[in-house]
Amino acid sequence: METNAKKPTLFSGIKPSGTLTLGSYLGAISNWTRYIDDYNSILCIVDLHTITVRIPPAELRRNSLTQLAYYIACGIDPEKCVLFIQSHVPAHAELAWVLDCYTMFGELSRMTQFKDKSAKNADNINAGLFTYPVLMAADILLYNTDIVPVGDDQRQHVEICRDIATRFNNICGETFRLPTAVLPKVAARVMSLSDPTSKMSKSETGDQSGCIFLTDSKDDIVRKFRRAVTDSEASVYYDEENKKGISNLMSIYSSITGSSFDQIANDFAGKGYGDFKLAVAEAVCDRLMPIQEKANALLSDKAYLEQVYSEGAARASALARRTLDKVYRKVGFVAKPRMGRMPEAGK
Ligand code: TYM
């Protein structure tokens, strides 16, 4: 895909730390597909971010390719965007180092995700976990990004990205465009089906009955929705404070079908929760089953996936290099010699 100077730029990414969930699909991916035609879209599999938490190497490799297949199956057409794997574009790590030097210890200490993750990984509170938002800022700023479509939990990270960019611009002169986080109108925070007070998450421990994975079978999806925690009132209407479970199911249903909360309340007036849960499960299955089928077909064509991520890396590298060169000039690094002119070792 050629970038079009007239179109604004979109950047987003997901960690290949596990199987994609309905949360990341409704909170992020389905929003990407909405914008893809009107934006220069740069979409990433953020594997560098994933190793802040320990993961077996074979699993990370497998997840990354599976995620690529699922992106495409969800409607992220590689012909319409730049689709790549973060570690293939070294400029991300390079800019992150520069930005580390323009980010304050105090502001990173206040990040809620750092506090949560360090509480969950008390035996591995590594420096990468702490500087994670700086790498994310580098991802976004490398591409002169206008919008970052993410779920609600990433809002704070986009805010700190703006703060870092502003600080750099003030010290070194106008360099970075300030990005805006774009959240979906509904389902910006999909909650766990078994505990609607906590976010649906791939890292959920235990039996994972509260999390819908994009790879789940129809039976599993129906079973998980049937068991979804609700309340004893047996009346379908939206009340985020007092009916967290039902409100979460309504958000999922609304996001997939496009029905408003009022319409849903009307359609299910006088019906029990059982009927509503089944309707939500069916809507989710109708959406996910064709995606699974397409992803499985793509996964059996490794050559195609390799072609997609190779072309994506070349395209992203060229775009990212322009910004990195500008940043290096601004901070005072001597211009890099052309690699072709470097003397061979020993001569
Ligand atoms: P990650 O991998 O945790 O989540 C990926 C995306 O899915 C959204 N999401 C949800 N939305 C609604 N409800 C949920 N239950 C839910 N779970 C996940 C997240 O908000 C996110 O948009 N730091 C990022 C990845 C990242 C990134 C970036 C994103 C790295 N660099 C640059 C945007 C731009 C993360 O951990 O997302």
Tab-separated table of C-alpha atoms and ligand atoms in Angstrom:
chain	number	residue	atom	x	y	z
A	1	MET	CA	0.000	0.000	0.000
A	2	GLU	CA	1.265	3.490	-0.854
A	3	THR	CA	0.673	6.100	1.852
A	4	ASN	CA	-1.480	8.987	0.694
A	5	ALA	CA	-0.252	12.393	1.892
A	6	LYS	CA	-3.831	13.710	1.970
A	7	LYS	CA	-5.086	11.064	4.364
A	8	PRO	CA	-4.490	11.231	8.127
A	9	THR	CA	-2.580	8.366	9.758
A	10	LEU	CA	-3.818	5.650	12.083
A	11	PHE	CA	-1.536	3.427	14.169
A	12	SER	CA	-2.436	0.590	16.508
A	13	GLY	CA	-1.203	-2.765	17.717
A	14	ILE	CA	-1.930	-5.758	19.909
A	15	LYS	CA	0.498	-7.898	21.936
A	16	PRO	CA	0.790	-11.506	20.699
A	17	SER	CA	0.837	-12.629	24.328
A	18	GLY	CA	-1.983	-15.130	23.872
A	19	THR	CA	-5.057	-15.785	21.789
A	20	LEU	CA	-7.018	-12.727	20.648
A	21	THR	CA	-10.129	-12.099	22.722
A	22	LEU	CA	-13.559	-10.684	22.042
A	23	GLY	CA	-12.372	-7.684	24.103
A	24	SER	CA	-9.494	-6.858	21.744
A	25	TYR	CA	-11.731	-7.582	18.732
A	26	LEU	CA	-14.551	-5.215	19.787
A	27	GLY	CA	-12.300	-2.698	21.576
A	28	ALA	CA	-9.682	-2.407	18.838
A	29	ILE	CA	-9.722	-4.551	15.657
A	30	SER	CA	-13.315	-3.922	14.576
A	31	ASN	CA	-12.680	-0.192	14.968
A	32	TRP	CA	-9.571	-0.462	12.760
A	33	THR	CA	-11.663	-1.900	9.954
A	34	ARG	CA	-14.015	1.080	10.236
A	35	TYR	CA	-11.190	3.546	9.546
A	36	ILE	CA	-9.022	1.592	7.142
A	37	ASP	CA	-10.311	3.227	3.939
A	38	ASP	CA	-10.010	6.808	5.177
A	39	TYR	CA	-6.648	6.636	6.934
A	40	ASN	CA	-3.118	5.590	6.133
A	41	SER	CA	-3.389	2.634	8.487
A	42	ILE	CA	-0.308	1.162	10.092
A	43	LEU	CA	-1.111	-1.935	12.098
A	44	CYS	CA	1.340	-3.881	14.124
A	45	ILE	CA	1.894	-7.116	16.012
A	46	VAL	CA	3.755	-5.693	18.989
A	47	ASP	CA	6.043	-8.571	19.914
A	48	LEU	CA	8.669	-6.347	21.618
A	49	HIS	CA	6.032	-5.363	24.171
A	50	THR	CA	5.151	-8.998	24.799
A	51	ILE	CA	8.451	-10.039	26.408
A	52	THR	CA	7.930	-7.750	29.414
A	53	VAL	CA	6.140	-10.828	30.779
A	54	ARG	CA	7.821	-14.233	30.383
A	55	ILE	CA	6.552	-16.275	27.448
A	56	PRO	CA	8.041	-19.444	25.886
A	57	PRO	CA	9.731	-18.490	22.556
A	58	ALA	CA	7.840	-21.086	20.491
A	59	GLU	CA	4.563	-19.766	21.868
A	60	LEU	CA	5.441	-16.151	21.026
A	61	ARG	CA	6.380	-17.106	17.442
A	62	ARG	CA	3.181	-19.107	17.007
A	63	ASN	CA	1.000	-16.393	18.526
A	64	SER	CA	2.529	-13.738	16.260
A	65	LEU	CA	1.713	-15.629	13.065
A	66	THR	CA	-1.720	-16.646	14.308
A	67	GLN	CA	-2.430	-13.017	15.179
A	68	LEU	CA	-1.386	-11.923	11.693
A	69	ALA	CA	-3.777	-14.456	10.162
A	70	TYR	CA	-6.573	-13.284	12.469
A	71	TYR	CA	-5.963	-9.601	11.679
A	72	ILE	CA	-6.436	-10.394	7.982
A	73	ALA	CA	-9.405	-12.682	8.630
A	74	CYS	CA	-11.065	-9.895	10.659
A	75	GLY	CA	-10.948	-7.638	7.595
A	76	ILE	CA	-7.542	-5.969	7.877
A	77	ASP	CA	-6.714	-6.157	4.190
A	78	PRO	CA	-2.897	-6.002	3.732
A	79	GLU	CA	-3.507	-4.242	0.390
A	80	LYS	CA	-5.110	-1.342	2.265
A	81	CYS	CA	-2.642	-0.896	5.126
A	82	VAL	CA	0.895	-1.455	6.357
A	83	LEU	CA	0.767	-4.669	8.358
A	84	PHE	CA	3.960	-5.719	10.146
A	85	ILE	CA	5.687	-7.300	13.110
A	86	GLN	CA	7.276	-4.760	15.467
A	87	SER	CA	10.633	-6.528	15.959
A	88	HIS	CA	11.206	-6.412	12.167
A	89	VAL	CA	11.496	-2.622	12.325
A	90	PRO	CA	14.439	-1.707	14.592
A	91	ALA	CA	13.471	1.989	14.577
A	92	HIS	CA	10.884	1.206	17.288
A	93	ALA	CA	13.522	0.163	19.820
A	94	GLU	CA	15.879	2.927	18.659
A	95	LEU	CA	13.355	5.732	19.106
A	96	ALA	CA	12.251	4.232	22.424
A	97	TRP	CA	15.784	4.749	23.802
A	98	VAL	CA	15.813	8.415	22.799
A	99	LEU	CA	12.341	8.927	24.262
A	100	ASP	CA	13.417	7.176	27.498
A	101	CYS	CA	15.680	10.180	27.974
A	102	TYR	CA	12.699	12.513	27.638
A	103	THR	CA	10.405	10.620	30.015
A	104	MET	CA	10.347	11.113	33.753
A	105	PHE	CA	10.581	8.349	36.338
A	106	GLY	CA	7.646	9.888	38.212
A	107	GLU	CA	5.269	9.846	35.265
A	108	LEU	CA	6.034	6.199	34.494
A	109	SER	CA	5.506	5.312	38.171
A	110	ARG	CA	1.946	6.597	37.928
A	111	MET	CA	0.884	4.280	35.078
A	112	THR	CA	-1.956	2.078	36.314
A	113	GLN	CA	-1.000	-0.787	33.992
A	114	PHE	CA	2.524	-0.824	35.445
A	115	LYS	CA	1.099	-1.009	38.958
A	116	ASP	CA	-1.317	-3.818	37.967
A	117	LYS	CA	1.256	-5.836	36.045
A	118	SER	CA	3.937	-5.519	38.706
A	119	ALA	CA	1.454	-6.699	41.309
A	120	LYS	CA	0.640	-9.728	39.106
A	121	ASN	CA	4.315	-10.460	38.259
A	122	ALA	CA	5.948	-9.679	41.593
A	123	ASP	CA	8.902	-11.977	40.790
A	124	ASN	CA	9.659	-10.205	37.490
A	125	ILE	CA	9.241	-6.450	37.778
A	126	ASN	CA	11.744	-5.775	35.003
A	127	ALA	CA	12.794	-2.421	33.568
A	128	GLY	CA	10.915	-3.201	30.321
A	129	LEU	CA	7.647	-3.403	32.221
A	130	PHE	CA	8.391	0.050	33.623
A	131	THR	CA	9.423	1.697	30.327
A	132	TYR	CA	6.699	-0.107	28.322
A	133	PRO	CA	4.719	3.141	27.685
A	134	VAL	CA	7.826	4.743	26.158
A	135	LEU	CA	8.131	1.969	23.583
A	136	MET	CA	4.439	2.404	22.862
A	137	ALA	CA	5.002	6.154	22.420
A	138	ALA	CA	7.804	5.349	19.963
A	139	ASP	CA	5.452	3.035	18.002
A	140	ILE	CA	2.928	5.816	17.635
A	141	LEU	CA	5.239	8.793	17.082
A	142	LEU	CA	7.385	7.134	14.416
A	143	TYR	CA	4.542	7.375	11.902
A	144	ASN	CA	3.230	10.925	12.526
A	145	THR	CA	0.087	9.295	13.796
A	146	ASP	CA	-3.185	11.231	14.054
A	147	ILE	CA	-5.391	8.610	15.679
A	148	VAL	CA	-4.804	5.533	17.826
A	149	PRO	CA	-7.911	3.315	17.967
A	150	VAL	CA	-7.673	1.386	21.245
A	151	GLY	CA	-9.802	0.132	24.100
A	152	ASP	CA	-10.329	2.165	27.247
A	153	ASP	CA	-7.420	0.521	29.120
A	154	GLN	CA	-4.871	2.076	26.718
A	155	ARG	CA	-6.124	5.637	27.059
A	156	GLN	CA	-3.551	6.518	29.735
A	157	HIS	CA	-0.718	5.216	27.532
A	158	VAL	CA	-1.795	7.478	24.658
A	159	GLU	CA	-1.937	10.406	27.101
A	160	ILE	CA	1.645	9.847	28.252
A	161	CYS	CA	2.676	9.512	24.602
A	162	ARG	CA	1.311	13.025	24.033
A	163	ASP	CA	3.157	14.294	27.124
A	164	ILE	CA	6.459	12.794	25.935
A	165	ALA	CA	5.989	14.207	22.422
A	166	THR	CA	5.156	17.646	23.805
A	167	ARG	CA	8.240	17.625	26.033
A	168	PHE	CA	10.475	16.565	23.132
A	169	ASN	CA	8.963	19.218	20.842
A	170	ASN	CA	9.492	21.915	23.488
A	171	ILE	CA	13.130	20.982	24.056
A	172	CYS	CA	14.249	20.022	20.536
A	173	GLY	CA	11.836	21.931	18.295
A	174	GLU	CA	8.648	20.808	16.522
A	175	THR	CA	9.167	17.139	15.605
A	176	PHE	CA	6.189	14.984	16.545
A	177	ARG	CA	2.496	15.231	15.748
A	178	LEU	CA	0.286	14.747	18.823
A	179	PRO	CA	-1.927	11.649	18.477
A	180	THR	CA	-5.468	11.193	19.784
A	181	ALA	CA	-6.848	7.986	21.276
A	182	VAL	CA	-10.072	6.888	19.570
A	183	LEU	CA	-12.332	4.573	21.570
A	184	PRO	CA	-15.344	2.687	20.213
A	185	LYS	CA	-18.719	4.156	21.214
A	186	VAL	CA	-19.720	0.885	22.839
A	187	ALA	CA	-17.571	-1.989	24.113
A	188	ALA	CA	-14.510	0.174	24.869
A	189	ARG	CA	-14.129	-1.989	27.970
A	190	VAL	CA	-15.572	-5.479	27.551
A	191	MET	CA	-15.864	-7.101	30.955
A	192	SER	CA	-15.316	-10.708	31.995
A	193	LEU	CA	-18.442	-12.850	31.648
A	194	SER	CA	-17.724	-14.596	34.964
A	195	ASP	CA	-16.791	-11.404	36.835
A	196	PRO	CA	-18.302	-8.308	35.209
A	197	THR	CA	-16.368	-6.056	37.590
A	198	SER	CA	-13.068	-6.931	35.885
A	199	LYS	CA	-11.912	-6.538	32.286
A	200	MET	CA	-12.134	-9.477	29.870
A	201	SER	CA	-8.506	-10.423	29.448
A	202	LYS	CA	-6.464	-13.123	27.730
A	203	SER	CA	-4.264	-13.390	30.827
A	204	GLU	CA	-7.233	-14.228	33.023
A	205	THR	CA	-6.224	-17.066	35.300
A	206	GLY	CA	-8.346	-20.050	36.285
A	207	ASP	CA	-10.847	-21.697	33.966
A	208	GLN	CA	-11.089	-18.701	31.588
A	209	SER	CA	-14.854	-19.118	31.455
A	210	GLY	CA	-15.222	-15.335	31.512
A	211	CYS	CA	-13.172	-14.792	28.367
A	212	ILE	CA	-14.283	-15.419	24.779
A	213	PHE	CA	-11.313	-16.211	22.539
A	214	LEU	CA	-11.566	-15.674	18.802
A	215	THR	CA	-10.591	-19.350	18.433
A	216	ASP	CA	-13.364	-20.684	20.718
A	217	SER	CA	-15.735	-23.292	19.312
A	218	LYS	CA	-19.428	-22.527	18.937
A	219	ASP	CA	-20.214	-24.826	21.871
A	220	ASP	CA	-17.698	-23.079	24.112
A	221	ILE	CA	-19.073	-19.660	23.196
A	222	VAL	CA	-22.668	-20.692	23.917
A	223	ARG	CA	-21.623	-22.354	27.190
A	224	LYS	CA	-19.671	-19.273	28.356
A	225	PHE	CA	-22.552	-16.897	27.580
A	226	ARG	CA	-25.109	-19.238	29.212
A	227	ARG	CA	-23.072	-19.140	32.423
A	228	ALA	CA	-22.428	-15.381	32.281
A	229	VAL	CA	-22.902	-13.767	35.677
A	230	THR	CA	-25.948	-11.446	35.718
A	231	ASP	CA	-28.389	-10.367	38.463
A	232	SER	CA	-31.653	-11.591	39.914
A	233	GLU	CA	-33.950	-8.999	38.358
A	234	ALA	CA	-34.563	-10.814	35.054
A	235	SER	CA	-35.185	-7.639	33.102
A	236	VAL	CA	-32.962	-6.522	30.208
A	237	TYR	CA	-32.009	-2.835	30.432
A	238	TYR	CA	-28.792	-0.867	30.614
A	239	ASP	CA	-27.539	0.185	34.052
A	240	GLU	CA	-23.769	0.078	34.284
A	241	GLU	CA	-23.757	0.723	38.029
A	242	ASN	CA	-26.290	-1.822	39.238
A	243	LYS	CA	-26.509	-4.342	36.374
A	244	LYS	CA	-22.891	-4.773	35.327
A	245	GLY	CA	-23.326	-8.249	33.836
A	246	ILE	CA	-26.382	-7.429	31.715
A	247	SER	CA	-24.926	-4.057	30.682
A	248	ASN	CA	-21.770	-5.844	29.516
A	249	LEU	CA	-23.817	-8.342	27.464
A	250	MET	CA	-25.812	-5.463	25.997
A	251	SER	CA	-22.603	-3.677	24.989
A	252	ILE	CA	-21.316	-6.802	23.246
A	253	TYR	CA	-24.633	-7.322	21.466
A	254	SER	CA	-24.898	-3.658	20.500
A	255	SER	CA	-21.346	-3.572	19.167
A	256	ILE	CA	-22.006	-6.573	16.912
A	257	THR	CA	-25.568	-5.929	15.764
A	258	GLY	CA	-25.579	-2.113	15.791
A	259	SER	CA	-28.778	-2.075	17.909
A	260	SER	CA	-29.053	0.706	20.479
A	261	PHE	CA	-29.517	-0.091	24.177
A	262	ASP	CA	-33.141	1.097	23.980
A	263	GLN	CA	-33.824	-1.141	21.006
A	264	ILE	CA	-32.323	-4.131	22.803
A	265	ALA	CA	-34.367	-3.420	25.947
A	266	ASN	CA	-37.484	-3.246	23.757
A	267	ASP	CA	-36.719	-6.394	21.787
A	268	PHE	CA	-36.155	-8.424	24.955
A	269	ALA	CA	-38.916	-6.905	27.094
A	270	GLY	CA	-40.767	-9.678	28.908
A	271	LYS	CA	-38.202	-12.307	27.910
A	272	GLY	CA	-35.878	-13.946	30.429
A	273	TYR	CA	-32.106	-13.632	30.638
A	274	GLY	CA	-31.771	-17.097	29.092
A	275	ASP	CA	-33.181	-15.887	25.757
A	276	PHE	CA	-31.028	-12.777	25.788
A	277	LYS	CA	-27.833	-14.679	26.620
A	278	LEU	CA	-28.543	-17.074	23.762
A	279	ALA	CA	-29.135	-14.190	21.353
A	280	VAL	CA	-25.801	-12.620	22.344
A	281	ALA	CA	-24.026	-15.961	21.945
A	282	GLU	CA	-25.566	-16.436	18.487
A	283	ALA	CA	-24.586	-12.942	17.352
A	284	VAL	CA	-21.002	-13.568	18.523
A	285	CYS	CA	-20.864	-16.989	16.827
A	286	ASP	CA	-22.253	-15.561	13.572
A	287	ARG	CA	-19.467	-12.998	13.607
A	288	LEU	CA	-16.608	-15.231	14.744
A	289	MET	CA	-17.176	-18.470	12.827
A	290	PRO	CA	-16.423	-17.051	9.336
A	291	ILE	CA	-13.356	-15.289	10.802
A	292	GLN	CA	-12.067	-18.571	12.228
A	293	GLU	CA	-12.572	-20.337	8.933
A	294	LYS	CA	-10.662	-17.669	7.038
A	295	ALA	CA	-7.866	-17.521	9.634
A	296	ASN	CA	-7.401	-21.292	9.499
A	297	ALA	CA	-7.118	-21.188	5.711
A	298	LEU	CA	-4.539	-18.379	5.955
A	299	LEU	CA	-2.549	-20.278	8.575
A	300	SER	CA	-2.086	-23.136	6.142
A	301	ASP	CA	-0.457	-20.707	3.677
A	302	LYS	CA	2.731	-19.717	5.513
A	303	ALA	CA	4.317	-18.357	2.319
A	304	TYR	CA	1.526	-15.812	1.943
A	305	LEU	CA	1.809	-14.707	5.578
A	306	GLU	CA	5.577	-14.334	5.152
A	307	GLN	CA	5.036	-12.206	2.051
A	308	VAL	CA	2.586	-9.978	3.954
A	309	TYR	CA	4.852	-9.356	6.944
A	310	SER	CA	7.943	-8.924	4.747
A	311	GLU	CA	6.296	-6.263	2.590
A	312	GLY	CA	4.873	-4.636	5.721
A	313	ALA	CA	8.292	-4.486	7.379
A	314	ALA	CA	9.897	-2.877	4.317
A	315	ARG	CA	7.169	-0.268	4.075
A	316	ALA	CA	7.097	0.483	7.818
A	317	SER	CA	10.916	0.661	7.966
A	318	ALA	CA	11.029	3.299	5.232
A	319	LEU	CA	8.401	5.441	6.989
A	320	ALA	CA	9.926	5.000	10.438
A	321	ARG	CA	13.471	5.751	9.249
A	322	ARG	CA	12.443	9.231	8.098
A	323	THR	CA	11.217	10.149	11.582
A	324	LEU	CA	14.166	8.513	13.316
A	325	ASP	CA	16.684	10.383	11.130
A	326	LYS	CA	14.931	13.645	11.987
A	327	VAL	CA	15.012	12.834	15.714
A	328	TYR	CA	18.708	11.865	15.578
A	329	ARG	CA	19.502	15.185	13.871
A	330	LYS	CA	17.512	17.125	16.461
A	331	VAL	CA	19.283	15.530	19.439
A	332	GLY	CA	22.716	16.079	17.834
A	333	PHE	CA	23.890	12.672	16.586
A	334	VAL	CA	26.417	12.763	13.698
A	335	ALA	CA	24.718	11.700	10.466
A	336	LYS	CA	25.062	7.970	9.918
A	337	PRO	CA	27.535	6.931	7.180
A	338	ARG	CA	25.945	5.030	4.297
A	339	MET	CA	26.421	1.345	5.071
A	340	GLY	CA	27.625	0.679	1.485
A	341	ARG	CA	30.650	2.885	2.060
A	342	MET	CA	31.743	1.289	5.325
A	343	PRO	CA	35.172	-0.387	5.082
A	344	GLU	CA	35.159	-4.142	5.371
A	345	ALA	CA	36.407	-5.539	8.684
A	346	GLY	CA	40.218	-6.054	8.671
A	347	LYS	CA	40.949	-3.672	5.797
B	1	TYM	P1	-3.304	-5.256	24.378
B	1	TYM	O1	-2.502	-6.213	23.570
B	1	TYM	O2	-3.436	-5.521	25.839
B	1	TYM	O3	-4.761	-5.073	23.823
B	1	TYM	C1	-4.976	-4.839	22.477
B	1	TYM	C2	-6.108	-3.881	22.208
B	1	TYM	O4	-7.345	-4.423	22.617
B	1	TYM	C3	-7.973	-3.580	23.549
B	1	TYM	N1	-8.612	-4.432	24.562
B	1	TYM	C4	-9.872	-4.270	24.963
B	1	TYM	N2	-10.833	-3.404	24.577
B	1	TYM	C5	-12.037	-3.516	25.180
B	1	TYM	N3	-12.307	-4.450	26.134
B	1	TYM	C6	-11.380	-5.336	26.535
B	1	TYM	N4	-11.667	-6.250	27.468
B	1	TYM	C7	-10.089	-5.269	25.933
B	1	TYM	N5	-8.950	-5.999	26.077
B	1	TYM	C8	-8.052	-5.467	25.222
B	1	TYM	C9	-6.856	-2.745	24.150
B	1	TYM	O5	-7.332	-1.533	24.677
B	1	TYM	C10	-5.965	-2.544	22.964
B	1	TYM	O6	-6.424	-1.511	22.134
B	1	TYM	N6	-0.064	-1.550	24.935
B	1	TYM	C11	-1.015	-2.127	24.034
B	1	TYM	C12	-0.414	-2.564	22.694
B	1	TYM	C13	0.340	-1.497	21.987
B	1	TYM	C14	-0.238	-0.416	21.270
B	1	TYM	C15	0.881	0.309	20.744
B	1	TYM	C16	-1.549	-0.005	21.026
B	1	TYM	C17	1.685	-1.385	21.877
B	1	TYM	N7	2.016	-0.318	21.134
B	1	TYM	C18	0.670	1.470	20.002
B	1	TYM	C19	-1.737	1.152	20.257
B	1	TYM	C20	-0.631	1.869	19.747
B	1	TYM	C21	-1.619	-3.352	24.695
B	1	TYM	O7	-1.060	-3.910	25.589
B	1	TYM	O8	-2.738	-3.774	24.140
